[in-house]
Amino acid sequence: MGAVAETHPGKRIELWFEDEARVGLKGRTGYRWWVRGERPRGLRQIGYEWAFLFGAVRPATGESFALVLPEVSTAATQVFLDRFAATRRPDVQVVLVLDQAGWHGSRSLAVPANVTLVPLPPYAPELNPVERVWLFLRERFLSHRVLDGYDAIVEACCEAWNALTPERLRSLTAYPWIAKVAS
C-alpha cells in the first residue's frame, strides 16, 4: 500500500475486499447435524434462475457495501464500482482487493479515481476473506429455502446481507495477515 499512499498524498487509505456470489434456485442444501447414516430433511429447489450478489467488506471496521445485479459482466462491475466509489468520502483512496475474473481486468472498465484495484494471485480464493462471508450467508440464510423467481432471490439476498452486523463481518474477515498488510 506504500505505492498507493505515495501516488495519493494527503488521502486516507482504506483496504477493502470484493467478490461476487451467485444466488438462486439451483442452490445447495448446506450442512446440518443429523443422525448418523440418515439424510436430514430440508427444502431444495431445482431451477435455473439466479442473481449475483456483489459485495465489498472492509475487515478493519466491518463496513460493507453490496449490490444485487442480474449478471456478472464488465457492465455490472462498472455499476458496482461507480456506486461503491460514490459512497466514499473525497479524502479517501480505496484499495479494493479482488480476484482476477475477466470482468475485473477488462480494458473497457473505467475505474473511479478514488479506487485502486489490486488483483489477488490466480487460483487463490482462500486469500479473499469475502469468501467466508458467502459461506456464512449460504449456511445461515440462503440454503433450505424455496424461492419463487428472480424478485424473491433478490429479496433473499438483501435480507441476508442486511442481517450482517459490523461485528460479524469483522469476525468473518479479520485474517491475521490483513492487519500486517494494512498497518
Coordinates of N, CA, C and O in Angstrom, one line a residue:
M1 N 0.8 -1.2 0.0 CA 0.0 0.0 0.0 C 0.9 1.3 0.0 O 0.3 2.3 -0.1
G2 N 2.1 1.1 0.2 CA 3.0 2.2 0.1 C 3.0 3.0 -1.2 O 3.0 4.2 -1.2
A3 N 2.9 2.2 -2.3 CA 2.8 2.8 -3.6 C 1.5 3.6 -3.8 O 1.5 4.7 -4.4
V4 N 0.4 3.1 -3.2 CA -0.8 3.8 -3.3 C -0.8 5.1 -2.5 O -1.2 6.2 -2.9
A5 N -0.2 5.1 -1.3 CA 0.0 6.3 -0.4 C 0.9 7.3 -1.1 O 0.6 8.5 -1.0
E6 N 1.9 6.9 -1.8 CA 2.8 7.8 -2.5 C 2.1 8.5 -3.7 O 2.4 9.6 -3.9
T7 N 1.3 7.8 -4.4 CA 0.6 8.3 -5.5 C -0.6 9.1 -5.2 O -1.2 9.9 -6.0
H8 N -1.1 9.0 -3.9 CA -2.3 9.8 -3.5 C -2.0 10.5 -2.1 O -2.5 10.1 -1.1
P9 N -1.0 11.4 -2.1 CA -0.6 12.0 -0.9 C -1.8 12.8 -0.3 O -2.6 13.4 -1.0
G10 N -1.9 12.8 1.1 CA -2.9 13.5 1.8 C -4.3 12.8 1.8 O -5.2 13.3 2.5
K11 N -4.4 11.7 1.2 CA -5.6 10.9 1.3 C -5.4 9.7 2.3 O -4.4 9.2 2.4
R12 N -6.5 9.4 3.0 CA -6.5 8.3 3.9 C -6.8 7.1 3.0 O -7.6 7.0 2.1
I13 N -6.0 6.0 3.3 CA -6.1 4.8 2.5 C -7.0 3.8 3.3 O -6.8 3.6 4.5
E14 N -8.0 3.2 2.6 CA -8.8 2.1 3.2 C -8.6 0.9 2.4 O -8.7 0.9 1.1
L15 N -8.5 -0.3 3.1 CA -8.3 -1.6 2.4 C -9.6 -2.3 2.5 O -10.2 -2.6 3.5
W16 N -10.2 -2.6 1.3 CA -11.4 -3.3 1.1 C -11.2 -4.6 0.3 O -10.3 -4.6 -0.5
F17 N -12.1 -5.6 0.4 CA -12.1 -6.8 -0.4 C -13.4 -6.9 -1.1 O -14.4 -6.7 -0.5
E18 N -13.4 -7.4 -2.3 CA -14.6 -7.5 -3.1 C -14.7 -8.9 -3.8 O -13.7 -9.5 -4.1
D19 N -15.9 -9.4 -3.9 CA -16.2 -10.6 -4.6 C -17.7 -10.7 -5.0 O -18.5 -9.8 -4.6
E20 N -18.0 -11.6 -5.9 CA -19.4 -11.9 -6.3 C -19.8 -13.3 -6.0 O -19.0 -14.2 -6.0
A21 N -21.1 -13.5 -5.7 CA -21.6 -14.8 -5.4 C -22.9 -15.0 -6.2 O -23.7 -14.0 -6.2
R22 N -23.1 -16.1 -6.7 CA -24.3 -16.4 -7.4 C -25.3 -17.0 -6.4 O -25.0 -17.9 -5.7
V23 N -26.5 -16.5 -6.4 CA -27.6 -17.0 -5.5 C -28.8 -17.2 -6.4 O -29.2 -16.4 -7.2
G24 N -29.4 -18.4 -6.2 CA -30.6 -18.7 -7.0 C -31.3 -20.0 -6.7 O -31.1 -20.6 -5.6
L25 N -32.1 -20.3 -7.6 CA -32.9 -21.5 -7.5 C -32.2 -22.8 -7.4 O -32.6 -23.8 -6.9
K26 N -31.0 -22.9 -8.1 CA -30.2 -24.1 -8.1 C -29.2 -23.9 -6.9 O -28.1 -23.7 -7.1
G27 N -29.8 -24.0 -5.7 CA -28.9 -23.8 -4.5 C -28.4 -25.1 -4.0 O -28.6 -26.2 -4.4
R28 N -27.6 -25.0 -2.9 CA -27.1 -26.1 -2.2 C -27.9 -26.2 -0.9 O -28.5 -25.3 -0.4
T29 N -27.8 -27.4 -0.3 CA -28.6 -27.6 0.9 C -28.0 -27.2 2.2 O -28.6 -27.0 3.2
G30 N -26.7 -27.1 2.2 CA -26.0 -26.7 3.4 C -25.8 -27.9 4.3 O -26.2 -29.0 4.0
Y31 N -25.2 -27.7 5.5 CA -24.9 -28.8 6.4 C -25.8 -28.7 7.6 O -26.1 -27.6 8.1
R32 N -26.2 -29.8 8.1 CA -27.0 -29.9 9.3 C -26.5 -31.1 10.2 O -26.1 -32.1 9.6
W33 N -26.6 -30.9 11.5 CA -26.3 -32.0 12.4 C -27.5 -33.0 12.3 O -28.6 -32.5 12.3
W34 N -27.2 -34.3 12.2 CA -28.3 -35.2 12.0 C -27.8 -36.6 12.5 O -26.7 -36.8 12.7
V35 N -28.8 -37.5 12.5 CA -28.5 -38.9 12.9 C -27.6 -39.5 11.9 O -27.8 -39.4 10.7
R36 N -26.5 -40.2 12.4 CA -25.6 -40.8 11.5 C -26.2 -41.9 10.6 O -27.0 -42.7 11.1
G37 N -25.9 -41.8 9.3 CA -26.5 -42.8 8.4 C -27.8 -42.3 7.8 O -28.3 -43.0 6.9
E38 N -28.4 -41.2 8.2 CA -29.6 -40.7 7.6 C -29.4 -39.3 7.0 O -28.5 -38.6 7.5
R39 N -30.2 -39.0 6.1 CA -30.1 -37.6 5.5 C -31.1 -36.7 6.2 O -32.2 -37.1 6.4
P40 N -30.7 -35.5 6.5 CA -31.6 -34.6 7.1 C -32.7 -34.1 6.1 O -32.4 -34.0 4.9
R41 N -33.9 -33.8 6.6 CA -34.9 -33.2 5.8 C -34.6 -31.8 5.6 O -34.1 -31.1 6.4
G42 N -34.9 -31.3 4.4 CA -34.7 -29.9 4.1 C -35.2 -29.6 2.7 O -35.3 -30.5 1.8
L43 N -35.5 -28.3 2.5 CA -36.0 -27.9 1.2 C -34.9 -27.6 0.2 O -33.9 -27.1 0.6
R44 N -35.1 -28.0 -1.0 CA -34.1 -27.7 -2.0 C -34.9 -27.6 -3.3 O -35.6 -28.5 -3.7
Q45 N -34.7 -26.4 -3.9 CA -35.4 -26.2 -5.2 C -34.5 -26.4 -6.3 O -33.4 -25.9 -6.3
I46 N -35.0 -27.0 -7.4 CA -34.2 -27.2 -8.6 C -34.7 -26.2 -9.6 O -35.9 -26.3 -9.9
G47 N -33.9 -25.4 -10.1 CA -34.3 -24.4 -11.1 C -33.1 -23.7 -11.6 O -31.9 -24.0 -11.1
Y48 N -33.2 -22.9 -12.6 CA -32.1 -22.3 -13.2 C -32.3 -20.8 -13.4 O -32.3 -20.2 -14.5
E49 N -32.6 -20.1 -12.3 CA -32.7 -18.7 -12.3 C -31.9 -18.2 -11.1 O -31.9 -18.7 -10.0
W50 N -31.1 -17.1 -11.3 CA -30.3 -16.6 -10.2 C -30.0 -15.1 -10.3 O -30.3 -14.5 -11.4
A51 N -29.4 -14.6 -9.3 CA -28.9 -13.2 -9.3 C -27.5 -13.3 -8.7 O -27.1 -14.3 -8.1
F52 N -26.8 -12.2 -8.8 CA -25.4 -12.1 -8.3 C -25.3 -11.1 -7.3 O -25.7 -9.9 -7.5
L53 N -24.8 -11.5 -6.2 CA -24.6 -10.6 -5.0 C -23.1 -10.1 -5.1 O -22.2 -10.9 -5.0
F54 N -22.9 -8.8 -5.4 CA -21.6 -8.2 -5.4 C -21.4 -7.6 -4.0 O -22.2 -6.8 -3.6
G55 N -20.3 -7.9 -3.3 CA -20.1 -7.4 -2.0 C -18.7 -7.0 -1.8 O -17.8 -7.5 -2.3
A56 N -18.6 -5.9 -1.0 CA -17.2 -5.4 -0.6 C -17.3 -5.2 0.9 O -18.3 -4.7 1.5
V57 N -16.2 -5.6 1.5 CA -16.1 -5.6 3.0 C -14.7 -4.9 3.4 O -13.7 -5.2 2.8
R58 N -14.8 -4.1 4.4 CA -13.6 -3.5 5.0 C -13.3 -4.3 6.3 O -14.0 -4.0 7.3
P59 N -12.4 -5.2 6.3 CA -12.2 -6.1 7.5 C -11.8 -5.3 8.8 O -12.2 -5.7 9.9
A60 N -11.2 -4.2 8.7 CA -10.7 -3.4 9.8 C -11.9 -2.9 10.6 O -11.8 -2.8 11.9
T61 N -13.0 -2.5 10.0 CA -14.1 -1.9 10.6 C -15.4 -2.6 10.5 O -16.4 -2.3 11.3
G62 N -15.5 -3.6 9.6 CA -16.8 -4.3 9.4 C -17.7 -3.5 8.5 O -18.9 -3.9 8.3
E63 N -17.3 -2.4 7.9 CA -18.1 -1.7 6.9 C -18.3 -2.6 5.7 O -17.5 -3.4 5.4
S64 N -19.4 -2.4 5.1 CA -19.7 -3.2 3.9 C -20.6 -2.4 2.9 O -21.2 -1.4 3.2
F65 N -20.5 -2.9 1.7 CA -21.3 -2.4 0.6 C -21.7 -3.5 -0.3 O -20.9 -4.4 -0.6
A66 N -23.0 -3.6 -0.8 CA -23.4 -4.7 -1.6 C -24.4 -4.2 -2.6 O -25.2 -3.3 -2.3
L67 N -24.5 -4.9 -3.8 CA -25.5 -4.7 -4.8 C -25.9 -6.1 -5.3 O -25.0 -7.0 -5.4
V68 N -27.2 -6.2 -5.6 CA -27.6 -7.5 -6.2 C -27.9 -7.1 -7.7 O -28.7 -6.2 -8.0
L69 N -27.2 -7.8 -8.6 CA -27.3 -7.5 -10.0 C -27.7 -8.8 -10.8 O -27.4 -9.9 -10.3
P70 N -28.3 -8.6 -12.0 CA -28.7 -9.8 -12.7 C -27.6 -10.6 -13.4 O -27.9 -11.7 -13.8
E71 N -26.4 -10.1 -13.5 CA -25.3 -10.8 -14.2 C -24.0 -10.4 -13.7 O -23.9 -9.3 -13.0
V72 N -23.0 -11.1 -14.0 CA -21.6 -10.7 -13.8 C -21.0 -10.4 -15.1 O -21.1 -11.2 -16.0
S73 N -20.6 -9.2 -15.3 CA -20.0 -8.7 -16.6 C -19.2 -7.4 -16.3 O -19.2 -6.9 -15.2
T74 N -18.6 -7.0 -17.3 CA -17.9 -5.7 -17.2 C -18.9 -4.6 -16.8 O -18.6 -3.7 -16.0
A75 N -20.0 -4.6 -17.5 CA -21.0 -3.5 -17.2 C -21.5 -3.6 -15.8 O -21.7 -2.6 -15.1
A76 N -21.8 -4.8 -15.3 CA -22.3 -4.9 -13.9 C -21.2 -4.5 -12.9 O -21.5 -3.8 -11.9
T77 N -19.9 -4.9 -13.2 CA -18.8 -4.4 -12.4 C -18.7 -2.9 -12.4 O -18.4 -2.3 -11.4
Q78 N -18.9 -2.3 -13.5 CA -18.8 -0.8 -13.6 C -19.9 -0.2 -12.8 O -19.6 0.8 -12.0
V79 N -21.1 -0.7 -12.8 CA -22.2 -0.2 -11.9 C -21.8 -0.3 -10.5 O -21.9 0.6 -9.7
F80 N -21.3 -1.5 -10.1 CA -20.8 -1.7 -8.7 C -19.8 -0.7 -8.3 O -19.8 -0.1 -7.2
L81 N -18.7 -0.6 -9.1 CA -17.6 0.3 -8.8 C -18.1 1.8 -8.7 O -17.7 2.5 -7.8
D82 N -18.9 2.2 -9.6 CA -19.4 3.6 -9.6 C -20.2 3.9 -8.3 O -20.0 4.9 -7.7
R83 N -21.1 3.0 -8.0 CA -21.9 3.2 -6.8 C -21.1 3.1 -5.5 O -21.3 3.8 -4.6
F84 N -20.2 2.1 -5.5 CA -19.3 2.0 -4.3 C -18.4 3.2 -4.1 O -18.3 3.8 -3.0
A85 N -17.8 3.7 -5.2 CA -16.9 4.9 -5.1 C -17.7 6.1 -4.7 O -17.2 7.0 -4.0
A86 N -19.0 6.2 -5.1 CA -19.8 7.4 -4.7 C -20.1 7.4 -3.2 O -20.4 8.5 -2.6
T87 N -19.9 6.3 -2.5 CA -20.2 6.2 -1.0 C -19.0 6.6 -0.2 O -19.1 6.8 1.0
R88 N -17.8 6.7 -0.8 CA -16.6 7.1 -0.1 C -16.4 8.6 0.0 O -16.8 9.3 -1.0
R89 N -15.8 9.0 1.0 CA -15.6 10.5 1.2 C -14.5 10.9 0.2 O -13.6 10.1 -0.2
P90 N -14.4 12.2 -0.1 CA -13.5 12.7 -1.1 C -12.0 12.5 -0.7 O -11.1 12.4 -1.5
D91 N -11.8 12.5 0.7 CA -10.4 12.4 1.2 C -9.9 11.0 1.4 O -8.9 10.8 2.0
V92 N -10.6 10.0 0.8 CA -10.3 8.6 1.0 C -10.0 8.0 -0.4 O -10.6 8.2 -1.4
Q93 N -8.9 7.2 -0.4 CA -8.5 6.4 -1.5 C -8.7 4.9 -1.1 O -8.1 4.5 -0.1
V94 N -9.5 4.2 -1.8 CA -9.8 2.8 -1.5 C -8.9 1.9 -2.3 O -8.8 2.0 -3.5
V95 N -8.3 1.0 -1.6 CA -7.6 -0.1 -2.2 C -8.5 -1.3 -2.2 O -8.8 -1.8 -1.1
L96 N -9.0 -1.7 -3.4 CA -10.0 -2.8 -3.5 C -9.3 -4.0 -4.0 O -8.9 -4.1 -5.2
V97 N -9.2 -5.0 -3.1 CA -8.6 -6.3 -3.5 C -9.6 -7.2 -4.0 O -10.7 -7.4 -3.4
L98 N -9.4 -7.8 -5.2 CA -10.3 -8.7 -5.8 C -9.6 -9.8 -6.6 O -8.4 -9.7 -6.8
D99 N -10.4 -10.8 -7.0 CA -9.8 -11.9 -7.8 C -9.6 -11.4 -9.2 O -9.8 -10.3 -9.6
Q100 N -9.0 -12.3 -10.0 CA -8.7 -12.0 -11.4 C -9.7 -12.4 -12.4 O -9.4 -12.9 -13.5
A101 N -11.0 -12.3 -12.1 CA -12.1 -12.6 -13.0 C -11.9 -11.7 -14.2 O -11.5 -10.5 -14.1
G102 N -12.3 -12.1 -15.4 CA -12.2 -11.4 -16.6 C -12.8 -10.0 -16.6 O -12.2 -9.0 -17.1
W103 N -13.9 -9.9 -16.0 CA -14.6 -8.6 -15.9 C -13.9 -7.6 -15.0 O -14.2 -6.4 -15.1
H104 N -13.1 -8.0 -14.1 CA -12.3 -7.1 -13.2 C -11.2 -6.5 -13.9 O -10.7 -5.4 -13.5
G105 N -10.6 -7.1 -14.9 CA -9.5 -6.6 -15.6 C -9.8 -6.1 -17.0 O -8.8 -5.9 -17.8
S106 N -11.0 -6.0 -17.4 CA -11.4 -5.6 -18.7 C -10.9 -4.2 -19.1 O -10.9 -3.3 -18.2
R107 N -10.4 -4.0 -20.3 CA -9.9 -2.7 -20.7 C -11.0 -1.7 -20.8 O -10.8 -0.5 -20.7
S108 N -12.3 -2.1 -21.0 CA -13.4 -1.2 -21.0 C -13.9 -0.8 -19.7 O -14.8 0.0 -19.6
L109 N -13.3 -1.3 -18.6 CA -13.7 -0.9 -17.2 C -13.1 0.4 -16.9 O -11.9 0.5 -16.9
A110 N -13.9 1.4 -16.5 CA -13.4 2.7 -16.1 C -13.4 2.8 -14.6 O -14.4 3.0 -14.0
V111 N -12.3 2.5 -14.0 CA -12.1 2.5 -12.5 C -12.2 3.9 -12.0 O -11.5 4.8 -12.5
P112 N -13.1 4.2 -11.0 CA -13.2 5.5 -10.5 C -11.9 6.0 -9.9 O -11.0 5.2 -9.4
A113 N -11.6 7.3 -9.9 CA -10.4 7.9 -9.4 C -10.0 7.6 -8.0 O -8.9 7.5 -7.6
N114 N -11.1 7.4 -7.1 CA -10.8 7.2 -5.7 C -10.7 5.7 -5.4 O -10.7 5.3 -4.2
V115 N -10.6 4.8 -6.4 CA -10.5 3.4 -6.2 C -9.3 2.9 -6.9 O -9.1 3.2 -8.1
T116 N -8.5 2.1 -6.2 CA -7.3 1.4 -6.9 C -7.6 -0.1 -6.8 O -7.8 -0.6 -5.7
L117 N -7.6 -0.8 -7.9 CA -7.8 -2.2 -7.9 C -6.5 -3.0 -7.7 O -5.5 -2.7 -8.4
V118 N -6.5 -4.0 -6.8 CA -5.4 -4.8 -6.6 C -5.8 -6.3 -6.8 O -6.6 -6.8 -6.0
P119 N -5.3 -7.0 -7.8 CA -5.7 -8.3 -8.0 C -5.0 -9.3 -7.1 O -3.8 -9.1 -6.8
L120 N -5.7 -10.3 -6.6 CA -5.1 -11.4 -5.9 C -4.4 -12.3 -6.9 O -4.7 -12.3 -8.1
P121 N -3.5 -13.2 -6.4 CA -2.9 -14.2 -7.2 C -3.9 -15.1 -7.8 O -5.0 -15.3 -7.2
P122 N -3.7 -15.6 -9.0 CA -4.7 -16.6 -9.6 C -4.8 -17.8 -8.7 O -3.9 -18.3 -8.1
Y123 N -6.0 -18.4 -8.8 CA -6.3 -19.7 -8.1 C -6.0 -19.6 -6.6 O -5.5 -20.5 -6.0
A124 N -6.4 -18.5 -6.0 CA -6.1 -18.3 -4.5 C -7.4 -17.7 -3.9 O -7.3 -16.7 -3.2
P125 N -8.5 -18.3 -4.0 CA -9.7 -17.7 -3.4 C -9.7 -17.7 -1.9 O -10.3 -16.9 -1.2
E126 N -8.8 -18.5 -1.3 CA -8.7 -18.5 0.2 C -8.1 -17.3 0.7 O -8.2 -17.0 1.9
L127 N -7.5 -16.4 -0.1 CA -6.9 -15.2 0.3 C -8.0 -14.1 0.4 O -7.7 -13.0 1.0
N128 N -9.1 -14.3 -0.2 CA -10.2 -13.3 -0.1 C -11.1 -13.6 1.0 O -11.9 -14.5 1.0
P129 N -11.1 -12.7 2.0 CA -12.0 -13.0 3.2 C -13.5 -12.9 2.9 O -14.3 -13.5 3.7
V130 N -13.9 -12.3 1.8 CA -15.3 -12.3 1.4 C -15.8 -13.7 1.1 O -17.0 -13.9 1.3
E131 N -15.0 -14.6 0.7 CA -15.4 -16.0 0.5 C -16.1 -16.6 1.8 O -17.0 -17.3 1.7
R132 N -15.5 -16.2 3.0 CA -16.1 -16.7 4.2 C -17.5 -16.0 4.5 O -18.4 -16.6 5.1
V133 N -17.7 -14.8 4.0 CA -19.0 -14.2 4.1 C -20.0 -14.9 3.3 O -21.1 -15.2 3.8
W134 N -19.6 -15.3 2.1 CA -20.6 -16.1 1.2 C -20.9 -17.4 1.9 O -22.1 -17.8 1.9
L135 N -19.9 -18.1 2.5 CA -20.2 -19.4 3.1 C -21.2 -19.2 4.3 O -22.1 -19.9 4.5
F136 N -20.9 -18.1 5.1 CA -21.8 -17.8 6.2 C -23.3 -17.5 5.8 O -24.2 -18.1 6.3
L137 N -23.4 -16.7 4.7 CA -24.7 -16.4 4.2 C -25.4 -17.6 3.7 O -26.7 -17.8 3.9
R138 N -24.7 -18.4 3.0 CA -25.4 -19.6 2.4 C -25.8 -20.6 3.5 O -26.9 -21.2 3.5
E139 N -24.9 -20.8 4.5 CA -25.3 -21.7 5.6 C -26.4 -21.2 6.5 O -27.2 -22.0 6.9
R140 N -26.4 -19.9 6.8 CA -27.4 -19.3 7.7 C -28.7 -18.8 7.1 O -29.7 -18.8 7.8
F141 N -28.6 -18.3 5.9 CA -29.8 -17.6 5.3 C -30.3 -18.1 4.0 O -31.4 -17.9 3.6
L142 N -29.4 -18.6 3.1 CA -29.8 -18.9 1.8 C -29.9 -20.3 1.4 O -30.2 -20.6 0.2
S143 N -29.8 -21.2 2.3 CA -30.0 -22.7 2.0 C -31.3 -23.1 2.6 O -31.9 -22.5 3.5
H144 N -31.8 -24.3 2.2 CA -33.0 -24.9 2.7 C -34.2 -23.9 2.5 O -35.0 -23.7 3.4
R145 N -34.3 -23.3 1.3 CA -35.4 -22.3 1.0 C -35.9 -22.6 -0.4 O -35.2 -23.0 -1.3
V146 N -37.2 -22.3 -0.6 CA -37.8 -22.3 -1.9 C -38.1 -20.9 -2.2 O -38.8 -20.2 -1.5
L147 N -37.5 -20.4 -3.3 CA -37.6 -19.0 -3.7 C -38.4 -19.0 -5.0 O -38.2 -19.7 -6.0
D148 N -39.4 -18.1 -5.1 CA -40.3 -18.0 -6.2 C -39.9 -16.9 -7.2 O -40.5 -15.9 -7.2
G149 N -38.9 -17.2 -8.0 CA -38.5 -16.3 -9.1 C -37.4 -15.3 -8.7 O -36.9 -15.3 -7.6
Y150 N -37.1 -14.5 -9.7 CA -36.0 -13.6 -9.5 C -36.2 -12.6 -8.4 O -35.3 -12.3 -7.6
D151 N -37.4 -12.0 -8.3 CA -37.6 -11.0 -7.3 C -37.5 -11.6 -5.9 O -36.9 -10.9 -5.0
A152 N -37.9 -12.8 -5.7 CA -37.7 -13.5 -4.4 C -36.2 -13.7 -4.1 O -35.8 -13.6 -2.9
I153 N -35.4 -14.0 -5.1 CA -34.0 -14.2 -5.0 C -33.3 -12.9 -4.5 O -32.5 -12.9 -3.6
V154 N -33.7 -11.8 -5.2 CA -33.1 -10.5 -4.8 C -33.5 -10.2 -3.4 O -32.7 -9.7 -2.6
E155 N -34.8 -10.4 -3.0 CA -35.2 -10.1 -1.7 C -34.4 -10.9 -0.6 O -34.0 -10.4 0.4
A156 N -34.2 -12.2 -0.9 CA -33.5 -13.1 0.0 C -32.0 -12.6 0.1 O -31.5 -12.6 1.2
C157 N -31.4 -12.2 -1.0 CA -30.0 -11.6 -0.9 C -30.0 -10.4 -0.1 O -29.1 -10.3 0.8
C158 N -30.9 -9.5 -0.2 CA -31.0 -8.3 0.5 C -31.2 -8.5 2.0 O -30.5 -8.0 2.9
E159 N -32.1 -9.4 2.3 CA -32.3 -9.8 3.7 C -31.1 -10.4 4.4 O -30.7 -10.1 5.5
A160 N -30.5 -11.3 3.6 CA -29.3 -12.0 4.2 C -28.1 -11.0 4.4 O -27.5 -10.9 5.5
W161 N -27.9 -10.1 3.4 CA -26.8 -9.1 3.6 C -27.1 -8.1 4.7 O -26.2 -7.8 5.5
N162 N -28.4 -7.7 4.8 CA -28.7 -6.7 5.8 C -28.7 -7.3 7.2 O -28.7 -6.6 8.2
A163 N -28.7 -8.6 7.3 CA -28.6 -9.3 8.6 C -27.2 -9.3 9.2 O -27.0 -9.6 10.4
L164 N -26.2 -9.0 8.3 CA -24.8 -9.0 8.8 C -24.6 -7.7 9.6 O -25.0 -6.6 9.2
T165 N -23.9 -7.9 10.7 CA -23.5 -6.7 11.5 C -22.0 -6.5 11.3 O -21.3 -7.4 10.9
P166 N -21.6 -5.3 11.6 CA -20.1 -5.0 11.5 C -19.3 -5.9 12.4 O -18.2 -6.4 11.9
E167 N -19.8 -6.3 13.5 CA -19.1 -7.3 14.4 C -18.9 -8.6 13.7 O -17.9 -9.2 13.7
R168 N -20.0 -9.1 13.1 CA -20.0 -10.4 12.4 C -19.0 -10.3 11.2 O -18.2 -11.2 11.0
L169 N -19.1 -9.2 10.5 CA -18.2 -9.1 9.3 C -16.7 -9.0 9.7 O -15.9 -9.6 9.1
R170 N -16.4 -8.4 10.8 CA -15.1 -8.3 11.3 C -14.6 -9.7 11.7 O -13.5 -10.2 11.4
S171 N -15.5 -10.5 12.4 CA -15.1 -11.8 12.8 C -14.9 -12.8 11.7 O -14.1 -13.7 11.7
L172 N -15.7 -12.6 10.6 CA -15.5 -13.4 9.4 C -14.3 -13.1 8.5 O -13.7 -13.9 7.9
T173 N -14.0 -11.8 8.5 CA -13.0 -11.3 7.5 C -11.6 -10.9 8.1 O -10.7 -10.6 7.3
A174 N -11.5 -10.9 9.4 CA -10.3 -10.4 10.0 C -9.2 -11.4 10.0 O -8.8 -12.0 11.0
Y175 N -8.6 -11.7 8.9 CA -7.5 -12.6 8.7 C -6.2 -11.9 9.4 O -6.0 -10.7 9.2
P176 N -5.4 -12.7 10.1 CA -4.2 -12.1 10.7 C -3.3 -11.4 9.7 O -2.7 -10.3 10.0
W177 N -3.1 -11.9 8.5 CA -2.2 -11.3 7.6 C -2.7 -9.9 7.1 O -1.9 -9.1 6.7
I178 N -4.0 -9.7 7.1 CA -4.6 -8.4 6.7 C -4.1 -7.3 7.6 O -3.8 -6.2 7.1
A179 N -4.1 -7.5 8.9 CA -3.7 -6.5 9.8 C -2.2 -6.1 9.6 O -1.8 -4.9 9.7
K180 N -1.4 -7.1 9.2 CA 0.0 -6.8 9.0 C 0.2 -6.0 7.7 O 1.0 -5.1 7.6
V181 N -0.6 -6.3 6.7 CA -0.5 -5.6 5.4 C -1.1 -4.2 5.5 O -0.5 -3.2 5.0
A182 N -2.2 -4.0 6.3 CA -2.8 -2.7 6.4 C -2.1 -1.7 7.3 O -2.3 -0.5 7.2
S183 N -1.2 -2.2 8.1 CA -0.5 -1.3 9.1 C 0.7 -0.7 8.5 O 1.2 -1.1 7.5

